[in-house]
PDB file of C-alpha atoms and ligand atoms in Angstrom:
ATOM      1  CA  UNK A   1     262.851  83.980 -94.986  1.00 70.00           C
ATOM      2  CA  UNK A   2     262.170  85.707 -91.052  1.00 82.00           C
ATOM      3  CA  UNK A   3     265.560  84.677 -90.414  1.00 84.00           C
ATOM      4  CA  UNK A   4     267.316  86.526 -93.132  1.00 87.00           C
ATOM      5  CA  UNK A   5     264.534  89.235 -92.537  1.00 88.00           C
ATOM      6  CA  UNK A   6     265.995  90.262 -89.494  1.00 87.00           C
ATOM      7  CA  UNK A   7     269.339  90.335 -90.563  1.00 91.00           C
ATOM      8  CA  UNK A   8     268.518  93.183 -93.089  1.00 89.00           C
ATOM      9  CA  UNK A   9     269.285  95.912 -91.167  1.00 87.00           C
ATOM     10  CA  UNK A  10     272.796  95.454 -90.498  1.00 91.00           C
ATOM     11  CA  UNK A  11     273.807  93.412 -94.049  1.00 96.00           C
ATOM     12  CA  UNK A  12     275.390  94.900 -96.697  1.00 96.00           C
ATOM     13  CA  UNK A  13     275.399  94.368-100.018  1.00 96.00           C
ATOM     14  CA  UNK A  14     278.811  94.486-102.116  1.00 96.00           C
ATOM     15  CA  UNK A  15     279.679  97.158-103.936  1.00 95.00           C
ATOM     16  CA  UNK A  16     280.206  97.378-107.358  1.00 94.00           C
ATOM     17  CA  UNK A  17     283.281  97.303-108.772  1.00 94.00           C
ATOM     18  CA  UNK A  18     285.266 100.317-109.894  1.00 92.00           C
ATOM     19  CA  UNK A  19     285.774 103.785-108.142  1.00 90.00           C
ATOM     20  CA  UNK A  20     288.275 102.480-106.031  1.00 92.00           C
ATOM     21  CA  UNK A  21     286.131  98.918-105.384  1.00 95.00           C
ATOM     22  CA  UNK A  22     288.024  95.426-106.274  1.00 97.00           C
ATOM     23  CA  UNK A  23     286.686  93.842-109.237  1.00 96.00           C
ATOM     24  CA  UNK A  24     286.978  90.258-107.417  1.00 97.00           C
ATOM     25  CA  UNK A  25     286.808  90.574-103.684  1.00 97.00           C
ATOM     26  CA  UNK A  26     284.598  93.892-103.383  1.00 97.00           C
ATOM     27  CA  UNK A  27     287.442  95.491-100.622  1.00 96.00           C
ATOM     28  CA  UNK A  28     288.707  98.674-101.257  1.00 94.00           C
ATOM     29  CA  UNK A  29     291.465  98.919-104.458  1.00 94.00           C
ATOM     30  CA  UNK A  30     292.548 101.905-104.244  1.00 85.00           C
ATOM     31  CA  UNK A  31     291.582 104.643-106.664  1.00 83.00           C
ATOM     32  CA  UNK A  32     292.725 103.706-110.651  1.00 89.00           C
ATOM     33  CA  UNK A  33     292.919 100.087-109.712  1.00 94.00           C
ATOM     34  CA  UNK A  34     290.843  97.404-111.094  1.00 96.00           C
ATOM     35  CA  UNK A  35     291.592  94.884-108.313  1.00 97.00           C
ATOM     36  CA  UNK A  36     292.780  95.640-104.828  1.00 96.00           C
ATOM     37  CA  UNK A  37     296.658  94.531-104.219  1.00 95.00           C
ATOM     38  CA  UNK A  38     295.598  90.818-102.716  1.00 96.00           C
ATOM     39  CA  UNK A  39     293.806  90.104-105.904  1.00 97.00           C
ATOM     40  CA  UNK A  40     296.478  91.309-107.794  1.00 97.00           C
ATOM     41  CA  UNK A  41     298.942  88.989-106.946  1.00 96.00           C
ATOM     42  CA  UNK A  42     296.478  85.920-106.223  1.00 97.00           C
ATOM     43  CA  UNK A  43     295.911  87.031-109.961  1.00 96.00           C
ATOM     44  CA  UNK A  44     299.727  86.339-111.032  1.00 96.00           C
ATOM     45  CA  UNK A  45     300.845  83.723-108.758  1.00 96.00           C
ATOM     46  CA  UNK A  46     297.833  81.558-109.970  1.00 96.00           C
ATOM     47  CA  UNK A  47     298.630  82.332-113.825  1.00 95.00           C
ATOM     48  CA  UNK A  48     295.206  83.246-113.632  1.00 92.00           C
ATOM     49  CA  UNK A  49     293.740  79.238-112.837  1.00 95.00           C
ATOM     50  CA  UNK A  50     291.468  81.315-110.080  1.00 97.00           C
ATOM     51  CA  UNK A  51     287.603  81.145-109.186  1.00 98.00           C
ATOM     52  CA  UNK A  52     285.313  82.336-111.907  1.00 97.00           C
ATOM     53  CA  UNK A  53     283.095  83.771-109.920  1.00 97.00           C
ATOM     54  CA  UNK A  54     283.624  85.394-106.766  1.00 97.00           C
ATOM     55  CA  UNK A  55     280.290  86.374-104.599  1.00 97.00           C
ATOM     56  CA  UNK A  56     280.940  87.550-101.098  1.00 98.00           C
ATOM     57  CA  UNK A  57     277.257  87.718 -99.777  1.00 98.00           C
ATOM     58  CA  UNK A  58     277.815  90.804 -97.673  1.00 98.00           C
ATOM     59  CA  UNK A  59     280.423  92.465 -95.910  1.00 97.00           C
ATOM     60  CA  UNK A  60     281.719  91.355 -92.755  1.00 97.00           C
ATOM     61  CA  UNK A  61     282.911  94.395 -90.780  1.00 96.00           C
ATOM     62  CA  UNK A  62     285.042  94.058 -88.323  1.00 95.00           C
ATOM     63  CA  UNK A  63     282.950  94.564 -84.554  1.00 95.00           C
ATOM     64  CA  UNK A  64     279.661  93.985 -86.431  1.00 94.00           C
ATOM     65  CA  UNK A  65     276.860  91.546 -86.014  1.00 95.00           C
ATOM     66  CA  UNK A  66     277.208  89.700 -88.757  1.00 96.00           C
ATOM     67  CA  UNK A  67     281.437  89.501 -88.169  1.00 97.00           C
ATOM     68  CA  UNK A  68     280.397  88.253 -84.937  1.00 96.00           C
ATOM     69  CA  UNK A  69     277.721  85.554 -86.435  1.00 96.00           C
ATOM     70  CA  UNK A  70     280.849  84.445 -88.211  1.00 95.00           C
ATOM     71  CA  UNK A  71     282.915  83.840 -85.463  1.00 94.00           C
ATOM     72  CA  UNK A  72     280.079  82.560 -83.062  1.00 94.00           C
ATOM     73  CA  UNK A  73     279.067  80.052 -85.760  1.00 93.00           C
ATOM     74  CA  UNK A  74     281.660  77.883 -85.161  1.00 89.00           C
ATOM     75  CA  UNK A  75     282.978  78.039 -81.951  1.00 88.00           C
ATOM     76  CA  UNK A  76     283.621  75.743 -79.450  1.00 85.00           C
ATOM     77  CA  UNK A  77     280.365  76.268 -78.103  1.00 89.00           C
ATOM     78  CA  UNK A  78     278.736  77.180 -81.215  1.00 89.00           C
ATOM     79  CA  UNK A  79     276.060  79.921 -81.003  1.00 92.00           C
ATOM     80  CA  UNK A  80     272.536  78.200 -82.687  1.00 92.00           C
ATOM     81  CA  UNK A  81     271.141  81.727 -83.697  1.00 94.00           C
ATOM     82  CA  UNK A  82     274.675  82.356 -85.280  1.00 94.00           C
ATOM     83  CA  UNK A  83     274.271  78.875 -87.382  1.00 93.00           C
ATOM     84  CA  UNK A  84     270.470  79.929 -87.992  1.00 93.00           C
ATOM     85  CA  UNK A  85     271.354  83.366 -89.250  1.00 95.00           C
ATOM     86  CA  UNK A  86     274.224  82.385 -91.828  1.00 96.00           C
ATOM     87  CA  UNK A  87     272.770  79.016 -92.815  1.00 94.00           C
ATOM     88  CA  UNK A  88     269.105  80.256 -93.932  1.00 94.00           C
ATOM     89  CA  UNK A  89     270.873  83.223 -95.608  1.00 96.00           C
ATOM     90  CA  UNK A  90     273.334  80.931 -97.378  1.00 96.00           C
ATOM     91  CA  UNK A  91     270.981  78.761 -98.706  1.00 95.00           C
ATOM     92  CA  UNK A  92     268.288  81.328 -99.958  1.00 95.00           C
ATOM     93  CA  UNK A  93     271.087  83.339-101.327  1.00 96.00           C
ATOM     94  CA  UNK A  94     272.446  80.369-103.707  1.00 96.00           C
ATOM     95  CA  UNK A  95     268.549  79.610-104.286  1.00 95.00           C
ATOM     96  CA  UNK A  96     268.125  83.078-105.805  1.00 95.00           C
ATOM     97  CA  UNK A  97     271.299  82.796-107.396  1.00 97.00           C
ATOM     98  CA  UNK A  98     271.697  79.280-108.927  1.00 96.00           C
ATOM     99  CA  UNK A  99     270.326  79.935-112.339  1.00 96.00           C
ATOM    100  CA  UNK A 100     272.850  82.906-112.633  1.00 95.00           C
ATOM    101  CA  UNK A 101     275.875  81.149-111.606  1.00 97.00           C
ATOM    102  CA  UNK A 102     275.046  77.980-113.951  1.00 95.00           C
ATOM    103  CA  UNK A 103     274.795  80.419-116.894  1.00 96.00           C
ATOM    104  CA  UNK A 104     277.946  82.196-116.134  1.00 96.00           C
ATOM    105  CA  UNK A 105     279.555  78.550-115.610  1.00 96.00           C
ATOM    106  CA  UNK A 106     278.170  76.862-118.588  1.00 96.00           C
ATOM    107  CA  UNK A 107     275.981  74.312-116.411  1.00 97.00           C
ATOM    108  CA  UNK A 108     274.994  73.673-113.509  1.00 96.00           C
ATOM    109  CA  UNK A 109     277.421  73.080-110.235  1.00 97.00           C
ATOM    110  CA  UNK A 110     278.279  69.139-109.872  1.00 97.00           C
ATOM    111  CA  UNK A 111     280.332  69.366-107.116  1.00 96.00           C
ATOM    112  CA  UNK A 112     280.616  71.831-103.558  1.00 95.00           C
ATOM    113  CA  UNK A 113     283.766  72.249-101.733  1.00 95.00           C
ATOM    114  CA  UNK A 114     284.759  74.067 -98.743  1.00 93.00           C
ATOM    115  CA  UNK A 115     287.959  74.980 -97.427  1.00 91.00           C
ATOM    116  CA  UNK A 116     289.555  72.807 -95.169  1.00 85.00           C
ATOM    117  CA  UNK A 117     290.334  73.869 -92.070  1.00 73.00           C
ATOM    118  CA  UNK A 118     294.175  74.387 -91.333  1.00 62.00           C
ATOM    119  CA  UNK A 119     293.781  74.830 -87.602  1.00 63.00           C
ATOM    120  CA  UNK A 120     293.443  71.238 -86.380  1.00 57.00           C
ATOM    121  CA  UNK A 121     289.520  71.203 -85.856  1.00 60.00           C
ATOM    122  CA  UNK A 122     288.278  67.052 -85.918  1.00 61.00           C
ATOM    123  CA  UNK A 123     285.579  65.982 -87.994  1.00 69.00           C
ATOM    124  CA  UNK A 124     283.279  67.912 -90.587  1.00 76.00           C
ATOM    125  CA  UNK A 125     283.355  71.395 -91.936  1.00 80.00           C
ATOM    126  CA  UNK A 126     280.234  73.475 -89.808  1.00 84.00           C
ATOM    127  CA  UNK A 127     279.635  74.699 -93.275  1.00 87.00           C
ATOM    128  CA  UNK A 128     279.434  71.578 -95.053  1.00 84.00           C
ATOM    129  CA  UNK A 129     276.916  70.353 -91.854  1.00 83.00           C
ATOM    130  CA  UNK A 130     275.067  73.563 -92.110  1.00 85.00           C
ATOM    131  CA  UNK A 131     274.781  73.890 -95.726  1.00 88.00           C
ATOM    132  CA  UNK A 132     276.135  71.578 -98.433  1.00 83.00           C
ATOM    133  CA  UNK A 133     274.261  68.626 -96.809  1.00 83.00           C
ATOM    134  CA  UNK A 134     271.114  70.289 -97.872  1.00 87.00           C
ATOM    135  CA  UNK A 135     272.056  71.073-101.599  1.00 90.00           C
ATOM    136  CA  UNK A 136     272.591  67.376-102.844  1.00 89.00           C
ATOM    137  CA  UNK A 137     275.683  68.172-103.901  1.00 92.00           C
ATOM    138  CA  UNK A 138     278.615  65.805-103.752  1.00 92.00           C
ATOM    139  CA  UNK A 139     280.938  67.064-101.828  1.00 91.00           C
ATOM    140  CA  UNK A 140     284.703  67.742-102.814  1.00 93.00           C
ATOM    141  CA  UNK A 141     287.288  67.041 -99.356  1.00 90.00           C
ATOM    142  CA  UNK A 142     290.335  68.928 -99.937  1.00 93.00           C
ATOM    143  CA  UNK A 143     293.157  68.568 -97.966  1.00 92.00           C
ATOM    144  CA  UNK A 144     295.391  71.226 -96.553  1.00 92.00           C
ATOM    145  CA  UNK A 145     299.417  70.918 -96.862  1.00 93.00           C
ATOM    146  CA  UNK A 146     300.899  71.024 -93.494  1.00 90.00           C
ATOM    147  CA  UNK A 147     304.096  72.499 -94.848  1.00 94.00           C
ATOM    148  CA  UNK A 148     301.945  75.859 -94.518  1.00 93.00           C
ATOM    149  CA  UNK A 149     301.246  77.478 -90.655  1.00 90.00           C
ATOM    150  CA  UNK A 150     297.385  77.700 -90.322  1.00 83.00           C
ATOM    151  CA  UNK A 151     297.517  81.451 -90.351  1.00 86.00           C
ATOM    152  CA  UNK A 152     299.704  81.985 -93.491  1.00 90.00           C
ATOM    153  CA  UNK A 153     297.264  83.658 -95.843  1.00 90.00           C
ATOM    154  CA  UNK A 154     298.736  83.902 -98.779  1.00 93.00           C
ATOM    155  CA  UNK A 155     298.398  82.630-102.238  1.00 96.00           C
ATOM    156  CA  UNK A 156     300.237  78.737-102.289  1.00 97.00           C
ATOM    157  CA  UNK A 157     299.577  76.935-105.768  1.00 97.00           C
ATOM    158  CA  UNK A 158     300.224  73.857-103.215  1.00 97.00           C
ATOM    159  CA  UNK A 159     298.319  74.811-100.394  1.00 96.00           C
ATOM    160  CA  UNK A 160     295.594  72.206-100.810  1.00 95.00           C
ATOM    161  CA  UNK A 161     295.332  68.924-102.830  1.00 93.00           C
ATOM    162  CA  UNK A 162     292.230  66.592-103.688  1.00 93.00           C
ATOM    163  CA  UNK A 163     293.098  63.243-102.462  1.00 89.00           C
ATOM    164  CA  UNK A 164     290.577  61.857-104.842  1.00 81.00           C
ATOM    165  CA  UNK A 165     292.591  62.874-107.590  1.00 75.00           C
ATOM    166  CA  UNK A 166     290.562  64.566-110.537  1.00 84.00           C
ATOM    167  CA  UNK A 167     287.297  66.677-111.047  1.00 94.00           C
ATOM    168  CA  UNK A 168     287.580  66.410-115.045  1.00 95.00           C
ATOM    169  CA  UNK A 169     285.130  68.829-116.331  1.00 96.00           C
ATOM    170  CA  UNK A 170     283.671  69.511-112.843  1.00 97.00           C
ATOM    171  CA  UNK A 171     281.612  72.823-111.969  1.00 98.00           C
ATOM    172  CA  UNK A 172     282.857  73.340-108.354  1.00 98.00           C
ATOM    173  CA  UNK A 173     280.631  75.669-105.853  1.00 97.00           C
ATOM    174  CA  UNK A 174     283.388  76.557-103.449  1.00 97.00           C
ATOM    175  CA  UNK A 175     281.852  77.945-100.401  1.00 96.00           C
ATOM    176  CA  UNK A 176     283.377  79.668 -97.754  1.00 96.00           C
ATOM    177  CA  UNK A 177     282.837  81.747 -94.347  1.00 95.00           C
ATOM    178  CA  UNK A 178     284.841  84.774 -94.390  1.00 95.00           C
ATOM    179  CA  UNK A 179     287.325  86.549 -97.055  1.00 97.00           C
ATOM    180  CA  UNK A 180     289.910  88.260 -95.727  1.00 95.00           C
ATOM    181  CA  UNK A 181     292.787  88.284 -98.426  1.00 96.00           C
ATOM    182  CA  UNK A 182     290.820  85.236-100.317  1.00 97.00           C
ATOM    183  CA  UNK A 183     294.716  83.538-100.185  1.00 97.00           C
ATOM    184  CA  UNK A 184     292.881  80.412 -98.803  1.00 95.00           C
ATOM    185  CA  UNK A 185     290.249  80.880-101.104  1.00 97.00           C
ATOM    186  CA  UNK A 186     291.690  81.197-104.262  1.00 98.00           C
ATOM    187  CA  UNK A 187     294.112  78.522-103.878  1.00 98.00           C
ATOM    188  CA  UNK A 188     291.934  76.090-103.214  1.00 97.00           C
ATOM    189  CA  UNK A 189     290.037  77.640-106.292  1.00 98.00           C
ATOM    190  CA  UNK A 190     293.439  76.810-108.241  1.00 98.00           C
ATOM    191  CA  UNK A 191     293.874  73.421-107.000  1.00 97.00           C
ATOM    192  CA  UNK A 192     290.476  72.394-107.893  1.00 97.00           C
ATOM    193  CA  UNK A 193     291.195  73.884-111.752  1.00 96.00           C
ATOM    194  CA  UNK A 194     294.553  71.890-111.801  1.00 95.00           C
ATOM    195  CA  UNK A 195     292.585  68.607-110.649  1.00 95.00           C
ATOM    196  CA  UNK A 196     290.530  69.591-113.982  1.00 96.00           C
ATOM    197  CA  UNK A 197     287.401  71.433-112.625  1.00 97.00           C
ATOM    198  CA  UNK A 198     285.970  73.346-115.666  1.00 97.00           C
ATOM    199  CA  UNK A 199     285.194  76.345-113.709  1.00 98.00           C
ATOM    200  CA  UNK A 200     284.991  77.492-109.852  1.00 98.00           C
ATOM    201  CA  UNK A 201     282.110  79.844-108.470  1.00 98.00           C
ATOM    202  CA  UNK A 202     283.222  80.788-104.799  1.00 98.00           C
ATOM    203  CA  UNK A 203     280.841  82.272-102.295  1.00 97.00           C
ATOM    204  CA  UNK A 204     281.754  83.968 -99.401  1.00 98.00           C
ATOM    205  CA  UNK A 205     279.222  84.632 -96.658  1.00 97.00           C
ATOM    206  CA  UNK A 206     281.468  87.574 -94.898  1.00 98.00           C
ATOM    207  CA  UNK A 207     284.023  90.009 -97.037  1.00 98.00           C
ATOM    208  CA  UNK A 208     285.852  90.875 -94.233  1.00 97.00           C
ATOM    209  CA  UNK A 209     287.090  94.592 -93.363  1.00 96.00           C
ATOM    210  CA  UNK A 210     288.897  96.227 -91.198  1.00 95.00           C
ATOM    211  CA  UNK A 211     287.465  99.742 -90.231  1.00 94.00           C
ATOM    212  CA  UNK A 212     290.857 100.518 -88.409  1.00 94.00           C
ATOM    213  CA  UNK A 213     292.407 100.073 -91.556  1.00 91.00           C
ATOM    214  CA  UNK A 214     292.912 103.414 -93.203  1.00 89.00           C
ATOM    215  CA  UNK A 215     292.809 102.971 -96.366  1.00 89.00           C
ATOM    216  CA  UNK A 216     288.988 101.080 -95.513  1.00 91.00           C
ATOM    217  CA  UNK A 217     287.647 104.061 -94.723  1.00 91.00           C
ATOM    218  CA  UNK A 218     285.911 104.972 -97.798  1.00 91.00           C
ATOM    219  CA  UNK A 219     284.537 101.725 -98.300  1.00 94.00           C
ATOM    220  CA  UNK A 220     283.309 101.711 -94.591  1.00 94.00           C
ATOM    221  CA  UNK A 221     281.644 105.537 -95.067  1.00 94.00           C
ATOM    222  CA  UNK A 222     280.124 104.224 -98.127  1.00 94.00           C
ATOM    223  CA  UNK A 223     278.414 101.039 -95.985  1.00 95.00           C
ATOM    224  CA  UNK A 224     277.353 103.627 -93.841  1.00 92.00           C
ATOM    225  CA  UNK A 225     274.592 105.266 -96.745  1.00 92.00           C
ATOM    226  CA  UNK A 226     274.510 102.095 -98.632  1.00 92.00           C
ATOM    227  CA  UNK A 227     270.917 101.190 -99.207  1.00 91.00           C
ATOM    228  CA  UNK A 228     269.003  97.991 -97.463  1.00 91.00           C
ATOM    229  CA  UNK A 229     270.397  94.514 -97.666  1.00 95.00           C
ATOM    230  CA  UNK A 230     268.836  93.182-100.983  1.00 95.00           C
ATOM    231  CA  UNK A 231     269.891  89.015-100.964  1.00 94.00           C
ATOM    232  CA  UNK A 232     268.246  88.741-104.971  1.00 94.00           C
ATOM    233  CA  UNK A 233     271.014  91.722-105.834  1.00 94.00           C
ATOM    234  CA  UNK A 234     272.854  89.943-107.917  1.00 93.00           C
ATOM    235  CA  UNK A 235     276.764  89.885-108.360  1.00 87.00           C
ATOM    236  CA  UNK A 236     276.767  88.721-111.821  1.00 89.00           C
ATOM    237  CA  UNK A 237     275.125  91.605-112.573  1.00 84.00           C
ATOM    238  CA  UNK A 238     277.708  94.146-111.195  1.00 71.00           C
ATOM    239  CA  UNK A 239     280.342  92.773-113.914  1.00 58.00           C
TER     240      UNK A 239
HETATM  241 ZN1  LIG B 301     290.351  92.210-104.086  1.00 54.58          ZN
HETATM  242 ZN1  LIG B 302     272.297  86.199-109.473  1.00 54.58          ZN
END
């Protein structure tokens, strides 16, 4: 609880949706749009077979501590407070949230997945080390298609497939570091509905934006007055 204590001060809550905030990944949208343009055409390509439930746990803005936790947490030589920081915050923020998400999902999660990585790295996902080992979970290995370069982040109905085969009637927790379209995100999302998961809940420990980015500005003024990092705020309850 110390750990994610400390990390108050710089982590921000997501917005709620509307006036000019996505409905799905929290980034801006652009005044009069429901979902910002990323969403919106995850949204068609998928035919709408998408995560549920999409939590980013705070925003990750570009230059700041918690972007940099992010990066550190997995490099090559991987920073231990990084790992401590995200990894208690992770797993109190699903502990708050687990009884909301297995209402919204009609049950609780049976399965966790995390997205593979498409740059080459050996061996396990830091994520799945860090935190799905300690939710007793089984855990889901997707695998990506190397048709697709590792920094192509769009939407690709065939960007991953479950060697396994099927999740019939699977809840899938579908946990990941950092958003920045949610390409990766959401089709891994849609390849774990067309393996026959019943429904998806992603959580994202880092929305990622841009403050360079103009149109991010508004979002990034708001962050500025938002009000203390609150981990039992609950994004079920934006909706
Ligand atoms: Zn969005
Ligand atoms: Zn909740």
């Amino acid at each position: 609880m110390q750990v994610v204590e400390r990390q108050r001060n710089y982590l921000r809550n997501p917005l709620p949706p509307g006036d000019g905030i996505c409905a799905v990944c929290r980034s801006n949208a652009g005044n009069g749009f429901e979902v910002c343009y990323q969403c919106g055409q995850h949204r068609s390509a998928s035919g709408g077979l998408q995560a549920d439930i999409v939590a980013p746990i705070a925003y990750s803005v570009k230059g700041s501590q918690h972007d940099h936790s992010l990066i550190a947490y997995k490099a090559m030589h991987r920073s231990n407070a990084a790992v401590q920081n995200l990894s208690s915050l992770t797993v109190l923020y699903l502990a708050y949230h687990w009884d909301c998400f297995s209402t919204a999902l009609g049950g609780p999660f049976t399965h966790i997945a995390t997205v593979p990585s498409t740059r080459g790295r050996q061996g396990e996902h830091p994520l799945e080390t860090f935190v799905a080992k300690r939710l007793n979970l089984p855990a889901l290995r997707a695998v990506s298609n190397s048709a697709y370069s590792a920094d192509d982040r769009s939407f690709h109905a065939d960007r991953f497939y479950l060697p396994g085969g099927s999740v019939a009637g699977g809840r899938v927790l579908l946990l990941d570091d950092t958003w920045t379209t949610g390409g990766r995100v959401q089709s891994l999302a849609f390849a774990l509905r067309a393996a026959g998961a019943v429904a998806v809940a992603a959580v994202v420990i880092g929305r990622r934006v841009n403050p360079d980015f103009g149109p991010s500005k508004p979002l990034v003024d708001r962050l500025r007055t938002a009000p203390e990092f609150d981990l039992s705020r609950c994004a079920l309850d934006d909706e």
